[in-house]
Structures are given as C-alpha cells and as structure tokens.
Amino acid sequence: MNINTNSILFRTLFILFISSSFFVSFISISSKHTFSDGYITLINEKIDEIISNISPQIALNLSYGFNKAIDEIGDNLLKDNPNVLFLEIKVDEYQNPFIYSKDTNTLQKLKVDNNFISTSPLIDSVTLTKIGTITIVYSNKPYKKFMKDFYIWFSSGISIFIILMLILAYYLYSSLKNLTLLDSSLKKFNPAHPEELSFNLNSKDEVASISKSAKLMIHNIINFLEDEKRLQTELSKNKKHLEDAQRLANVGSWEYDINNKILSLSDEIYRILGLKFKKNITYQEIFNFINEKEYVINILKNAIKKGSKFDLQCSLTINNKNIIIHTIGKVRKTAKGSSKIIAASMDITQEEKNKKTIHKLAFYDSLTELPNRSLLKDRIHKALQYAKRQNSKVAILFLDLDHFKLINDTLGHSIGDKLLIYTSKLLRKQLRESDTLSRIGGDEFIILLPDIDSIDDAKDVAKKILTALNGQHNIESHQLYISTSIGISIYPDDSIEMDGLIKNADTAMYEAKQNGRNNYKIYFENMGNYISKQLTIEHDLREAIETDIGLQMYYQPKIDVKTNRISGAEALIRWIHPTKGMIFPDEFIHVAESTGIILKLSNWIIEDSIKQVVKFNEVGLKDLKIAINLSARQFQDQNLLPFISSLIEKYKVNPKQLEFEITETVSMKNLDNTLKILERFKSLGVSIAIDDFGTGHSSLLYLKKFPINTLKIDQSFVFDMVKDEGDRVIVQTIISMAHSLGFRTVAEGVETLEHVELLKTLGCDEFQGYYYSKPIPADKFIDFSQNYNPNT
C-alpha cells in the first residue's frame, strides 16, 4: 500500500505520535508541579497546625511571665516533631527571642538549605492584639524523599505508556491496510445500477463493519429513490392543501375526512402545534389539546349540520405550552354523502400577548404594575355611580412617601425603584380585594375605597398603612425607614366630583406633611387657606434667598464650664420679613424642606456663618468655634463637602473654628453612609456635633465608630432635670457615656442658676441657654463677648 502524507495511515500515526509526545510532556510537567505543590501544601498545613496548637499556650504563659513553661513547650515541640528543626519566638516586649534548635544551624543556614520556614503573628488570646511572632523551620527531607519516589514511579509509568503506544501504532497499521480492498470495491460501485459490494473480509474488525455499512448504504439509497417517488405524490397533495390555506387565511391548513376519520395537516400546522413533523395524529388527539372543548365541539357540529363556514378562537395546551389559535374553515359535502372539514388555523398567541401588553401599558404603571391614573379614574367613576345609587360613601386616600427624593439622590434611582415596588406590595396587603391602589407618578399613590360605611373605615385603613410602614425595611443591602403622609377626602361629604375628591385629598396630604409627616389628615373646608399661606411663605422665602434681603444669622453663646469663658456660639437663622416682621425657623424651615429649597437656604447659612467667623477674628474673637446646623437633606447632598471646602479656602478660615451639627435622628439613618460622610467631614479638619441627643434611637455600636467631637444634650431633658429625677439620670448617663467615648458635652436650654450648678456637678463641659444669653445678631454678640466677665 502506498503511503503518502495525505493517507489516513500516515495522518493517524502522525497524530498519535504528536499527541503522545504532547501528553507525555504535559503529564511530566503538570504531575511534577501538582504532586510537588500538593505535598508542600500538606507540609504548610502541618506547620500551621503546629503553630495554632502552641500559639495560645505561648501567649498565655507570656502574659503570666512563665518563661520556663515556654522553654518546655519549645523543647517538647522539637522532641515530638522530628521534622521540626528550629523554633524562634520573638516577643515585642522582650529584647531577645526564644530560640530552640536540634543542631547548631542558624536560621539563615536553614533558609539556604531550602527547608520550609513559616512565620506567624503571636496573638494575645485576651486582648486579641499582636504581641510578637513565631517562626518554625520544617525539614525538607520528607519532601525530597517523596519527590524521589515520585520520579521513579512516574518514569516507570511513562515507559509503559510508550510501549503501549507502539503496540497501538502497529495494530493501526495492520488494520488500515485492509482499507485498500474497500477502496477498490467502492470504485466499482455505479449509482445508476447499484449492486451489492463484491468483496468479503473474514476479519471482525472495523474494516469489516465498514463493509457492512457500505452494503447497507447501497440498500438505503435504493429505498430513498423509491421513497422519493412516493414523496412526489404526497407533495402534489400537500400543494393542494397549501393552495386552500392561501385562499382562506395564508396560514397552516388542515383537512378532516368526517366519514373515513382521516386527518391531514400541513407542515405549518405541525410547527404551530409544536408536534414532530409528520407524526401520526388523530382528530380526537387534537381535541385533547383544546381547553375549551365544549365551545369548539358545538361550533363544529353546527357547521357540519348546515355544511357552512365557521370561525372560532380557542386555546390549546401542548407540551406544557399554551397557544391561542384562530381558525377559519368550512364543511364540504358531496352528492355521494361524504363530508370534509377544510380549515386554516393561525397562531395568534403573540398577537394576544401584544394586546394584553398594550392594555397593560395603557392602564397600569410599568414599574409597580399598579393601576395608573387612567384606570384609577375609570374605577372612581364607577364607584361614584354605585355610591350614588346605593346612597353609600367613597373614600379617596392620597399618599406621598416622606423624603423619597432624598433616598433617590443618595442611594440612586435603582434603590428608589425597588423601594417603590416594595412599598406598593406592602400597601396592597393592607387593602380589601375591592379596593384600588394606584401609582399616579413619582412617589405618589392614590387609594380608592368604594362602598364604605363611614369615615372611620378610611381612618382605619390609613392607620393600618402607617403601622405597616413603621420600622426598618431591608431594600437590598440597605436598611431604610419608610413613612408616608396621607390625605383623605370623602364622597359626598367633601365633593361629589372625582377631580374635586382627588384635589381635596391632595390638599389634606399636604397638610399632613406640614404637621410633621408620618400621619394622616381628613380634608375640611378651610384647609386650602393654610396651604395658600404655606405657598406664600415659600414664594417669599425664595425671594429672600435670591435677593439676600431679610435673612440674618443670630448667635447664641456657649460657655466653657472649666474657664467660664465664651468658647463659641451656635449660628441660628432668622428671617426679618418686610411686612410680617420677625419669622422664626419653626414657621419656614419645614416649608423649605418640603419644597426642596432647603439646600439653597442651608448653603446661604453656611457661607454667611463662615464670613462672620472672619469678622469675629478681625475684632479679636479668634478662639471661638461656631456651630452650624445641617438639615437632613443637606447632610446627604454629595456637593456639601466640596462646597464647605471651597468656602474654607475662599475665606481663609481655620477649619478648627467650625463645627457642624446634625440631629441624632439624621445620624442614625443609613448608618454606613453616615459613617462615610462623617469621616469625610473629619478629613476637612472641622468638628462634628450630634444635636438633640437623647431624643432619637442611637446605635451605640455606630456611635463609638462615628468621628464626632460633641454630644448636645436636648433641652427637653435639661428643663426639668432640677425637679425630675428621671431627666437628671438621663442627663448624667449621657454625660458619662460621652466622656467614656471621648466626646465633649453641651447642655442646651440652660436657663437658671440651678441648671448651671447641677450640670457642673454632673461634669457637663459646655452650657448654652438663656441664662447666659438668647440668640443675638452678630454685632450684639461681639459686644456681649467683649464685655463678658467670666468672674461674675
């Protein structure tokens, strides 16, 4: 047999040689590293186990100064572990280390000999602090012996493998020679006059199997030609089916011979039904897939009886898959009495899904899948009509999530969306099946309560919602506190029109927000007047910020208890309205927060206060620290820190003269994020104070982590502490805790000498209150500071 580079024999042997060589090379390299690394890992684990066993004993004896016990541990280790050559214990408090060795070799010499060396920290089991290191040298002799044995066995295995490959190559060569006989017989084969192959091989190897397969192939070719003729006949028949289908609906067609019970399906029908092509299927089997059997049977019976056309739509379940089929057909009757159903069917599953999607997009919110404004209005309209006929009541609840924009701005819209989805599910659980919960945009929801007996039913639902939202909610990795403001209007008490009911509920919701949020309000007739007043305040406040006219910072001194000198002041905003006179923060801060202008106002406060620090320094008040309040919204603003940093640079003030106050409630929201923000504040060099401490729900775990300087004791505890033992205990506890954490304390609301004396005995660091001075303008504060006598 001629062998060339293109022959099967040559390529087979060549590939066998190359693959064997590659395999041997790969196994040689990978096995060495695998077994070597594996054994080294075992040794390292043994060393780690030794260290973990003796480390606690050594640390404990070191803590009690039992050096002899340590010597005993070292000697026993070398004695019990023949492969441990060297032990060194370095203790931070000792000048010289403890060294134990089986011979005179140094650590450096053992390293040169490639022994295994591991150094681990020595941890005090009580304080969990590092007090030194432990170094162990483990002999490499077991490793060398292991690798020597490995190479012996590996070489033997490779030798056997090579011998087997040579045997295999010879066997392949002997077998493939017989292919020449098969080659000669196949060349004589004539497709036009196929005959059986003339050669016979006595062997039972693959060549003989190929010979049988070749004979079978010739037989299949003959059968194929015969089948092709039959297919041509069937194709003509299917062509008629296709023409009928095109004439009827341009989709899959089928025909049923009623008399002979023969069902014929076009290829498209098989595809639509998801059945194996040309699978034998009966008319009854098709009916087994149909979900609306009685409906389809009645239509077909009527069509067969009248010999008429029919048009039906039904759903089928095939292989756990639901499809919707639209079928148009007719019944043909012949003079001989035979009847056939000829029909075309179309898969309209996707079309129906599209219709549902369009309906959903038109009437449902895409995020929460709640009814949208359009569907809500339709349901309100029907509810009002029913209520009018039945002389019953309907309630509209208008909900707005509190501080949702803050969550969106700080945690991102993705978390905001997930919060809306979570909230919608939570709200749905509080309602009846007949009620409607709708999202009308942003964080606003409307609830329709049809057919209620009294306003108390609406109140009960509002209370259930507030209770359900109360507490901590986990949204991904964030722990969020959710609250809502709810406005309620009643048909027909507040309005008989849909738009009027929604508008009045919105007004009541706004009233709930103005009254501290996280509550509900029932609409009443004059409620709109208050809203108008709030809108006026908003307009005038915006104008005051933009024109820088009317806003003024007041300063209330803070007194250092030890020196009785003025240590600083808290900057407090006042608004001198052109027509209404002095307006205090309680009247306009909540408007600024609810309308979003709090950021502009807060930025104005910060810059004006820092400018005033410069003026204080110019008149000699250089040691004062000015405290500036931050709103919840501003504290979460990502532009706050760059803004403060730019002002410090612009006005050249010492950041140590600035202290920023956040309330305890703000600090405890999103604790991880609060910690990051406070650390960035600290990097600016400014001080941080927690205001109104004691009124919130502080986490002591986080409080000790916060890089804060001061805790301000809320004045509600200071007012009655002289008479109220409970308040006095609370103040004393806050002061003690603050000092233990390294914080200073400031008592707010110090108004009497009794307050001063008692707070001194409790160890408070600074006082602030009307006993010393009320908040006063900057010029009067300068006069007060320059004339203040610490000895009086």
mmCIF file of C-alpha atoms in Angstrom, residues 186-529:
data_model
loop_
_atom_site.group_PDB
_atom_site.id
_atom_site.type_symbol
_atom_site.label_atom_id
_atom_site.label_comp_id
_atom_site.label_asym_id
_atom_site.label_seq_id
_atom_site.Cartn_x
_atom_site.Cartn_y
_atom_site.Cartn_z
ATOM 1 C CA LEU A 186 -16.236 1.216 -3.820
ATOM 2 C CA LYS A 187 -14.620 2.482 -7.036
ATOM 3 C CA LYS A 188 -16.561 -0.190 -8.941
ATOM 4 C CA PHE A 189 -19.868 0.956 -7.440
ATOM 5 C CA ASN A 190 -22.230 2.549 -10.032
ATOM 6 C CA PRO A 191 -25.142 4.634 -8.569
ATOM 7 C CA ALA A 192 -27.098 4.207 -11.786
ATOM 8 C CA HIS A 193 -27.029 0.395 -11.411
ATOM 9 C CA PRO A 194 -26.355 -0.269 -7.774
ATOM 10 C CA GLU A 195 -25.139 -3.744 -6.911
ATOM 11 C CA GLU A 196 -24.021 -5.419 -3.754
ATOM 12 C CA LEU A 197 -20.339 -4.988 -2.940
ATOM 13 C CA SER A 198 -18.380 -7.983 -4.219
ATOM 14 C CA PHE A 199 -15.597 -8.249 -1.646
ATOM 15 C CA ASN A 200 -15.730 -10.143 1.665
ATOM 16 C CA LEU A 201 -13.442 -9.815 4.620
ATOM 17 C CA ASN A 202 -13.155 -12.575 7.166
ATOM 18 C CA SER A 203 -11.983 -10.315 9.902
ATOM 19 C CA LYS A 204 -14.351 -8.940 12.513
ATOM 20 C CA ASP A 205 -12.633 -5.616 12.867
ATOM 21 C CA GLU A 206 -13.771 -2.110 11.954
ATOM 22 C CA VAL A 207 -12.975 -2.595 8.237
ATOM 23 C CA ALA A 208 -15.455 -5.486 8.098
ATOM 24 C CA SER A 209 -18.000 -3.298 9.924
ATOM 25 C CA ILE A 210 -17.432 -0.535 7.374
ATOM 26 C CA SER A 211 -18.025 -3.079 4.585
ATOM 27 C CA LYS A 212 -21.399 -3.991 6.062
ATOM 28 C CA SER A 213 -22.250 -0.319 6.458
ATOM 29 C CA ALA A 214 -21.383 0.283 2.809
ATOM 30 C CA LYS A 215 -23.717 -2.523 1.711
ATOM 31 C CA LEU A 216 -26.452 -1.077 3.944
ATOM 32 C CA MET A 217 -25.836 2.349 2.426
ATOM 33 C CA ILE A 218 -26.480 0.969 -1.094
ATOM 34 C CA HIS A 219 -29.675 -0.602 0.148
ATOM 35 C CA ASN A 220 -30.804 2.691 1.723
ATOM 36 C CA ILE A 221 -30.053 4.562 -1.495
ATOM 37 C CA ILE A 222 -32.413 2.280 -3.404
ATOM 38 C CA ASN A 223 -35.089 2.777 -0.705
ATOM 39 C CA PHE A 224 -34.510 6.512 -0.847
ATOM 40 C CA LEU A 225 -35.222 6.610 -4.571
ATOM 41 C CA GLU A 226 -38.439 4.710 -4.040
ATOM 42 C CA ASP A 227 -39.459 6.980 -1.136
ATOM 43 C CA GLU A 228 -38.749 9.989 -3.281
ATOM 44 C CA LYS A 229 -41.343 8.867 -5.781
ATOM 45 C CA ARG A 230 -43.894 8.450 -3.020
ATOM 46 C CA LEU A 231 -42.993 11.900 -1.635
ATOM 47 C CA GLN A 232 -43.603 13.465 -5.018
ATOM 48 C CA THR A 233 -47.140 12.119 -4.975
ATOM 49 C CA GLU A 234 -47.721 13.376 -1.417
ATOM 50 C CA LEU A 235 -46.178 16.709 -2.320
ATOM 51 C CA SER A 236 -48.819 17.220 -5.002
ATOM 52 C CA LYS A 237 -51.478 16.527 -2.405
ATOM 53 C CA ASN A 238 -49.881 18.947 0.069
ATOM 54 C CA LYS A 239 -49.699 21.544 -2.645
ATOM 55 C CA LYS A 240 -53.489 21.480 -2.862
ATOM 56 C CA HIS A 241 -53.647 21.947 0.909
ATOM 57 C CA LEU A 242 -51.316 24.911 0.644
ATOM 58 C CA GLU A 243 -53.458 26.485 -2.078
ATOM 59 C CA ASP A 244 -56.555 26.130 0.138
ATOM 60 C CA ALA A 245 -54.680 27.655 3.066
ATOM 61 C CA GLN A 246 -53.519 30.604 0.978
ATOM 62 C CA ARG A 247 -57.061 31.123 -0.285
ATOM 63 C CA LEU A 248 -58.531 31.067 3.226
ATOM 64 C CA ALA A 249 -56.005 32.723 5.544
ATOM 65 C CA ASN A 250 -52.460 32.328 4.232
ATOM 66 C CA VAL A 251 -51.572 30.155 7.254
ATOM 67 C CA GLY A 252 -51.403 26.477 8.129
ATOM 68 C CA SER A 253 -54.184 24.337 6.681
ATOM 69 C CA TRP A 254 -55.773 21.052 7.672
ATOM 70 C CA GLU A 255 -58.430 18.710 6.338
ATOM 71 C CA TYR A 256 -60.603 16.165 8.109
ATOM 72 C CA ASP A 257 -62.476 13.411 6.271
ATOM 73 C CA ILE A 258 -65.501 13.011 8.530
ATOM 74 C CA ASN A 259 -66.647 9.711 7.007
ATOM 75 C CA ASN A 260 -63.255 7.967 7.000
ATOM 76 C CA LYS A 261 -61.944 9.816 10.093
ATOM 77 C CA ILE A 262 -58.717 10.784 8.342
ATOM 78 C CA LEU A 263 -56.935 13.974 9.444
ATOM 79 C CA SER A 264 -54.368 15.653 7.196
ATOM 80 C CA LEU A 265 -52.208 18.509 8.466
ATOM 81 C CA SER A 266 -49.939 20.928 6.604
ATOM 82 C CA ASP A 267 -46.365 21.465 7.688
ATOM 83 C CA GLU A 268 -47.282 24.810 9.218
ATOM 84 C CA ILE A 269 -49.852 23.188 11.497
ATOM 85 C CA TYR A 270 -47.189 20.846 12.836
ATOM 86 C CA ARG A 271 -44.995 23.852 13.536
ATOM 87 C CA ILE A 272 -47.794 25.816 15.186
ATOM 88 C CA LEU A 273 -48.732 22.888 17.432
ATOM 89 C CA GLY A 274 -45.117 22.084 18.186
ATOM 90 C CA LEU A 275 -45.525 18.471 17.086
ATOM 91 C CA LYS A 276 -42.957 16.262 15.423
ATOM 92 C CA PHE A 277 -43.229 16.641 11.654
ATOM 93 C CA LYS A 278 -45.485 14.033 10.020
ATOM 94 C CA LYS A 279 -46.314 12.476 13.344
ATOM 95 C CA ASN A 280 -49.423 10.341 13.030
ATOM 96 C CA ILE A 281 -52.089 12.224 14.953
ATOM 97 C CA THR A 282 -55.848 11.745 15.042
ATOM 98 C CA TYR A 283 -58.694 14.231 15.115
ATOM 99 C CA GLN A 284 -59.534 13.163 18.675
ATOM 100 C CA GLU A 285 -55.951 13.693 19.820
ATOM 101 C CA ILE A 286 -56.116 17.272 18.566
ATOM 102 C CA PHE A 287 -59.262 17.774 20.634
ATOM 103 C CA ASN A 288 -57.439 16.536 23.724
ATOM 104 C CA PHE A 289 -55.165 19.599 23.471
ATOM 105 C CA ILE A 290 -58.062 22.080 23.318
ATOM 106 C CA ASN A 291 -59.005 23.791 26.593
ATOM 107 C CA GLU A 292 -62.497 24.979 25.510
ATOM 108 C CA LYS A 293 -63.696 21.590 24.154
ATOM 109 C CA GLU A 294 -67.444 22.106 24.546
ATOM 110 C CA TYR A 295 -67.328 25.507 22.821
ATOM 111 C CA VAL A 296 -65.353 24.118 19.816
ATOM 112 C CA ILE A 297 -67.496 20.961 19.511
ATOM 113 C CA ASN A 298 -70.731 22.984 19.394
ATOM 114 C CA ILE A 299 -69.399 25.273 16.646
ATOM 115 C CA LEU A 300 -68.146 22.352 14.508
ATOM 116 C CA LYS A 301 -71.339 20.323 14.995
ATOM 117 C CA ASN A 302 -73.403 23.259 13.823
ATOM 118 C CA ALA A 303 -71.115 23.782 10.794
ATOM 119 C CA ILE A 304 -71.262 20.060 9.837
ATOM 120 C CA LYS A 305 -75.044 20.019 10.190
ATOM 121 C CA LYS A 306 -75.515 23.053 7.950
ATOM 122 C CA GLY A 307 -72.493 22.489 5.730
ATOM 123 C CA SER A 308 -71.462 26.052 6.494
ATOM 124 C CA LYS A 309 -68.428 28.098 7.269
ATOM 125 C CA PHE A 310 -67.183 28.573 10.830
ATOM 126 C CA ASP A 311 -64.886 30.982 12.657
ATOM 127 C CA LEU A 312 -63.576 30.183 16.138
ATOM 128 C CA GLN A 313 -60.795 31.039 18.568
ATOM 129 C CA CYS A 314 -59.530 28.679 21.250
ATOM 130 C CA SER A 315 -56.502 27.926 23.396
ATOM 131 C CA LEU A 316 -54.505 24.697 23.392
ATOM 132 C CA THR A 317 -52.059 23.239 25.873
ATOM 133 C CA ILE A 318 -49.348 21.141 24.229
ATOM 134 C CA ASN A 319 -46.159 20.005 25.963
ATOM 135 C CA ASN A 320 -46.928 22.384 28.882
ATOM 136 C CA LYS A 321 -47.097 25.310 26.447
ATOM 137 C CA ASN A 322 -50.249 27.377 25.920
ATOM 138 C CA ILE A 323 -51.030 28.690 22.453
ATOM 139 C CA ILE A 324 -54.043 30.572 21.100
ATOM 140 C CA ILE A 325 -55.351 29.523 17.674
ATOM 141 C CA HIS A 326 -57.733 31.397 15.377
ATOM 142 C CA THR A 327 -59.381 29.012 12.883
ATOM 143 C CA ILE A 328 -61.481 29.825 9.818
ATOM 144 C CA GLY A 329 -62.997 26.925 7.818
ATOM 145 C CA LYS A 330 -65.916 25.381 6.033
ATOM 146 C CA VAL A 331 -67.586 21.999 5.679
ATOM 147 C CA ARG A 332 -67.750 20.477 2.172
ATOM 148 C CA LYS A 333 -70.433 17.945 1.375
ATOM 149 C CA THR A 334 -70.561 15.868 -1.820
ATOM 150 C CA ALA A 335 -73.518 14.361 -3.640
ATOM 151 C CA LYS A 336 -72.341 10.939 -2.515
ATOM 152 C CA GLY A 337 -72.805 11.951 1.117
ATOM 153 C CA SER A 338 -69.183 12.343 2.122
ATOM 154 C CA SER A 339 -68.185 15.374 4.229
ATOM 155 C CA LYS A 340 -64.854 17.092 4.796
ATOM 156 C CA ILE A 341 -63.776 19.918 7.019
ATOM 157 C CA ILE A 342 -61.281 22.199 5.302
ATOM 158 C CA ALA A 343 -59.790 24.916 7.504
ATOM 159 C CA ALA A 344 -56.895 27.250 8.060
ATOM 160 C CA SER A 345 -55.510 27.976 11.528
ATOM 161 C CA MET A 346 -53.307 30.827 12.668
ATOM 162 C CA ASP A 347 -51.218 31.087 15.847
ATOM 163 C CA ILE A 348 -52.298 34.379 17.426
ATOM 164 C CA THR A 349 -50.560 33.799 20.786
ATOM 165 C CA GLN A 350 -48.131 36.663 20.301
ATOM 166 C CA GLU A 351 -50.893 38.911 18.988
ATOM 167 C CA GLU A 352 -52.947 38.294 22.140
ATOM 168 C CA LYS A 353 -49.888 38.927 24.296
ATOM 169 C CA ASN A 354 -49.328 42.186 22.445
ATOM 170 C CA LYS A 355 -52.942 43.183 23.090
ATOM 171 C CA LYS A 356 -52.500 42.473 26.787
ATOM 172 C CA THR A 357 -49.210 44.387 26.812
ATOM 173 C CA ILE A 358 -50.833 47.381 25.120
ATOM 174 C CA HIS A 359 -53.696 47.214 27.623
ATOM 175 C CA LYS A 360 -51.216 46.975 30.481
ATOM 176 C CA LEU A 361 -49.174 49.920 29.208
ATOM 177 C CA ALA A 362 -52.347 51.942 28.781
ATOM 178 C CA PHE A 363 -53.852 51.211 32.192
ATOM 179 C CA TYR A 364 -51.036 50.013 34.504
ATOM 180 C CA ASP A 365 -47.860 51.534 35.897
ATOM 181 C CA SER A 366 -44.847 49.879 34.238
ATOM 182 C CA LEU A 367 -42.740 49.848 37.420
ATOM 183 C CA THR A 368 -45.143 48.689 40.139
ATOM 184 C CA GLU A 369 -47.775 47.095 37.852
ATOM 185 C CA LEU A 370 -50.425 49.031 39.778
ATOM 186 C CA PRO A 371 -53.360 50.720 38.014
ATOM 187 C CA ASN A 372 -52.317 54.081 36.578
ATOM 188 C CA ARG A 373 -54.238 57.355 36.592
ATOM 189 C CA SER A 374 -56.409 56.377 33.596
ATOM 190 C CA LEU A 375 -57.616 53.094 35.104
ATOM 191 C CA LEU A 376 -57.989 54.741 38.524
ATOM 192 C CA LYS A 377 -60.302 57.428 37.126
ATOM 193 C CA ASP A 378 -62.413 54.790 35.406
ATOM 194 C CA ARG A 379 -62.799 52.874 38.671
ATOM 195 C CA ILE A 380 -63.513 56.043 40.664
ATOM 196 C CA HIS A 381 -66.194 56.986 38.137
ATOM 197 C CA LYS A 382 -67.869 53.577 38.517
ATOM 198 C CA ALA A 383 -67.524 53.689 42.322
ATOM 199 C CA LEU A 384 -69.189 57.117 42.475
ATOM 200 C CA GLN A 385 -72.054 55.944 40.267
ATOM 201 C CA TYR A 386 -72.606 52.923 42.508
ATOM 202 C CA ALA A 387 -72.368 55.038 45.671
ATOM 203 C CA LYS A 388 -74.940 57.457 44.266
ATOM 204 C CA ARG A 389 -77.391 54.634 43.587
ATOM 205 C CA GLN A 390 -76.789 52.907 46.928
ATOM 206 C CA ASN A 391 -76.512 56.128 48.957
ATOM 207 C CA SER A 392 -73.120 54.980 50.301
ATOM 208 C CA LYS A 393 -69.736 56.657 50.751
ATOM 209 C CA VAL A 394 -66.450 56.507 48.855
ATOM 210 C CA ALA A 395 -63.031 57.461 50.244
ATOM 211 C CA ILE A 396 -60.006 58.743 48.351
ATOM 212 C CA LEU A 397 -56.623 58.422 50.124
ATOM 213 C CA PHE A 398 -53.751 60.437 48.646
ATOM 214 C CA LEU A 399 -50.329 59.115 49.772
ATOM 215 C CA ASP A 400 -46.898 60.653 49.321
ATOM 216 C CA LEU A 401 -43.762 58.916 50.638
ATOM 217 C CA ASP A 402 -41.787 61.126 53.005
ATOM 218 C CA HIS A 403 -38.223 62.074 51.978
ATOM 219 C CA PHE A 404 -38.309 59.758 48.960
ATOM 220 C CA LYS A 405 -36.275 62.203 46.860
ATOM 221 C CA LEU A 406 -33.534 62.051 49.489
ATOM 222 C CA ILE A 407 -33.340 58.272 49.051
ATOM 223 C CA ASN A 408 -33.244 58.671 45.266
ATOM 224 C CA ASP A 409 -30.492 61.293 45.461
ATOM 225 C CA THR A 410 -28.293 59.429 47.941
ATOM 226 C CA LEU A 411 -28.804 55.742 47.068
ATOM 227 C CA GLY A 412 -29.679 56.065 43.392
ATOM 228 C CA HIS A 413 -32.791 55.551 41.299
ATOM 229 C CA SER A 414 -32.348 51.782 41.237
ATOM 230 C CA ILE A 415 -32.854 51.553 45.005
ATOM 231 C CA GLY A 416 -35.635 54.140 44.723
ATOM 232 C CA ASP A 417 -37.461 51.987 42.165
ATOM 233 C CA LYS A 418 -37.085 48.880 44.304
ATOM 234 C CA LEU A 419 -38.419 50.818 47.291
ATOM 235 C CA LEU A 420 -41.492 51.846 45.267
ATOM 236 C CA ILE A 421 -42.112 48.221 44.222
ATOM 237 C CA TYR A 422 -41.657 47.043 47.826
ATOM 238 C CA THR A 423 -43.970 49.768 49.150
ATOM 239 C CA SER A 424 -46.684 49.052 46.580
ATOM 240 C CA LYS A 425 -46.750 45.379 47.618
ATOM 241 C CA LEU A 426 -46.872 46.359 51.284
ATOM 242 C CA LEU A 427 -49.750 48.798 50.681
ATOM 243 C CA ARG A 428 -51.697 46.224 48.650
ATOM 244 C CA LYS A 429 -51.670 43.859 51.641
ATOM 245 C CA GLN A 430 -53.496 46.439 53.777
ATOM 246 C CA LEU A 431 -56.472 46.744 51.398
ATOM 247 C CA ARG A 432 -59.587 44.804 50.501
ATOM 248 C CA GLU A 433 -59.872 42.965 47.201
ATOM 249 C CA SER A 434 -62.418 45.540 46.044
ATOM 250 C CA ASP A 435 -60.138 48.498 46.814
ATOM 251 C CA THR A 436 -57.869 50.051 44.197
ATOM 252 C CA LEU A 437 -54.259 51.076 44.802
ATOM 253 C CA SER A 438 -52.853 53.294 42.048
ATOM 254 C CA ARG A 439 -49.484 54.898 41.464
ATOM 255 C CA ILE A 440 -50.041 58.233 39.752
ATOM 256 C CA GLY A 441 -46.401 59.274 39.434
ATOM 257 C CA GLY A 442 -43.141 59.562 41.361
ATOM 258 C CA ASP A 443 -43.752 58.573 44.977
ATOM 259 C CA GLU A 444 -47.460 59.432 44.935
ATOM 260 C CA PHE A 445 -50.205 56.836 45.366
ATOM 261 C CA ILE A 446 -53.980 57.066 45.452
ATOM 262 C CA ILE A 447 -56.200 54.511 47.165
ATOM 263 C CA LEU A 448 -59.873 54.156 46.239
ATOM 264 C CA LEU A 449 -62.092 52.718 48.981
ATOM 265 C CA PRO A 450 -65.533 52.109 47.432
ATOM 266 C CA ASP A 451 -68.701 51.413 49.352
ATOM 267 C CA ILE A 452 -67.600 52.329 52.892
ATOM 268 C CA ASP A 453 -69.994 52.862 55.796
ATOM 269 C CA SER A 454 -68.294 55.869 57.398
ATOM 270 C CA ILE A 455 -65.154 57.972 57.525
ATOM 271 C CA ASP A 456 -63.870 55.667 60.280
ATOM 272 C CA ASP A 457 -63.306 52.960 57.643
ATOM 273 C CA ALA A 458 -60.899 55.280 55.807
ATOM 274 C CA LYS A 459 -59.174 56.207 59.074
ATOM 275 C CA ASP A 460 -58.676 52.525 59.907
ATOM 276 C CA VAL A 461 -57.028 51.903 56.521
ATOM 277 C CA ALA A 462 -54.758 54.942 56.989
ATOM 278 C CA LYS A 463 -53.721 53.692 60.440
ATOM 279 C CA LYS A 464 -53.013 50.203 59.058
ATOM 280 C CA ILE A 465 -50.791 51.709 56.362
ATOM 281 C CA LEU A 466 -48.841 53.878 58.823
ATOM 282 C CA THR A 467 -48.347 50.864 61.113
ATOM 283 C CA ALA A 468 -47.219 48.636 58.217
ATOM 284 C CA LEU A 469 -44.630 51.192 57.081
ATOM 285 C CA ASN A 470 -43.333 51.814 60.595
ATOM 286 C CA GLY A 471 -39.912 50.394 61.388
ATOM 287 C CA GLN A 472 -36.932 49.227 59.373
ATOM 288 C CA HIS A 473 -37.267 47.788 55.863
ATOM 289 C CA ASN A 474 -34.494 45.950 54.035
ATOM 290 C CA ILE A 475 -34.073 47.024 50.416
ATOM 291 C CA GLU A 476 -31.127 45.004 49.069
ATOM 292 C CA SER A 477 -28.263 45.797 51.487
ATOM 293 C CA HIS A 478 -29.853 48.995 52.783
ATOM 294 C CA GLN A 479 -31.910 49.326 55.958
ATOM 295 C CA LEU A 480 -34.454 52.055 55.255
ATOM 296 C CA TYR A 481 -37.114 53.713 57.374
ATOM 297 C CA ILE A 482 -40.239 54.499 55.366
ATOM 298 C CA SER A 483 -43.076 56.791 56.289
ATOM 299 C CA THR A 484 -45.891 58.422 54.358
ATOM 300 C CA SER A 485 -48.214 61.385 54.605
ATOM 301 C CA ILE A 486 -51.868 60.619 53.839
ATOM 302 C CA GLY A 487 -54.705 62.908 52.873
ATOM 303 C CA ILE A 488 -58.322 61.684 52.943
ATOM 304 C CA SER A 489 -61.430 63.043 51.225
ATOM 305 C CA ILE A 490 -64.909 61.509 51.368
ATOM 306 C CA TYR A 491 -67.741 61.315 48.834
ATOM 307 C CA PRO A 492 -70.207 63.013 49.068
ATOM 308 C CA ASP A 493 -69.088 64.980 52.165
ATOM 309 C CA ASP A 494 -66.114 66.775 50.581
ATOM 310 C CA SER A 495 -67.092 66.684 46.916
ATOM 311 C CA ILE A 496 -69.364 64.839 44.519
ATOM 312 C CA GLU A 497 -66.909 65.205 41.634
ATOM 313 C CA MET A 498 -63.948 62.922 41.016
ATOM 314 C CA ASP A 499 -61.452 65.753 40.389
ATOM 315 C CA GLY A 500 -62.643 67.574 43.486
ATOM 316 C CA LEU A 501 -62.154 64.491 45.655
ATOM 317 C CA ILE A 502 -58.604 63.934 44.349
ATOM 318 C CA LYS A 503 -57.730 67.639 44.768
ATOM 319 C CA ASN A 504 -59.082 67.735 48.325
ATOM 320 C CA ALA A 505 -57.248 64.530 49.269
ATOM 321 C CA ASP A 506 -54.048 66.069 47.848
ATOM 322 C CA THR A 507 -54.623 69.202 49.958
ATOM 323 C CA ALA A 508 -55.144 67.072 53.081
ATOM 324 C CA MET A 509 -51.966 65.139 52.291
ATOM 325 C CA TYR A 510 -50.019 68.391 52.088
ATOM 326 C CA GLU A 511 -51.490 69.363 55.461
ATOM 327 C CA ALA A 512 -50.226 66.032 56.894
ATOM 328 C CA LYS A 513 -46.724 66.805 55.610
ATOM 329 C CA GLN A 514 -46.787 70.253 57.203
ATOM 330 C CA ASN A 515 -47.713 68.634 60.523
ATOM 331 C CA GLY A 516 -44.600 66.514 60.813
ATOM 332 C CA ARG A 517 -45.259 63.837 58.200
ATOM 333 C CA ASN A 518 -45.919 60.158 59.008
ATOM 334 C CA ASN A 519 -49.598 60.848 59.758
ATOM 335 C CA TYR A 520 -52.945 61.318 58.044
ATOM 336 C CA LYS A 521 -55.329 64.248 57.765
ATOM 337 C CA ILE A 522 -59.032 64.431 56.893
ATOM 338 C CA TYR A 523 -59.940 67.198 54.486
ATOM 339 C CA PHE A 524 -62.035 70.088 55.801
ATOM 340 C CA GLU A 525 -63.428 73.090 54.011
ATOM 341 C CA ASN A 526 -60.914 75.782 55.085
ATOM 342 C CA MET A 527 -57.863 73.602 54.759
ATOM 343 C CA GLY A 528 -56.921 75.254 51.474
ATOM 344 C CA ASN A 529 -56.376 78.569 53.267
#
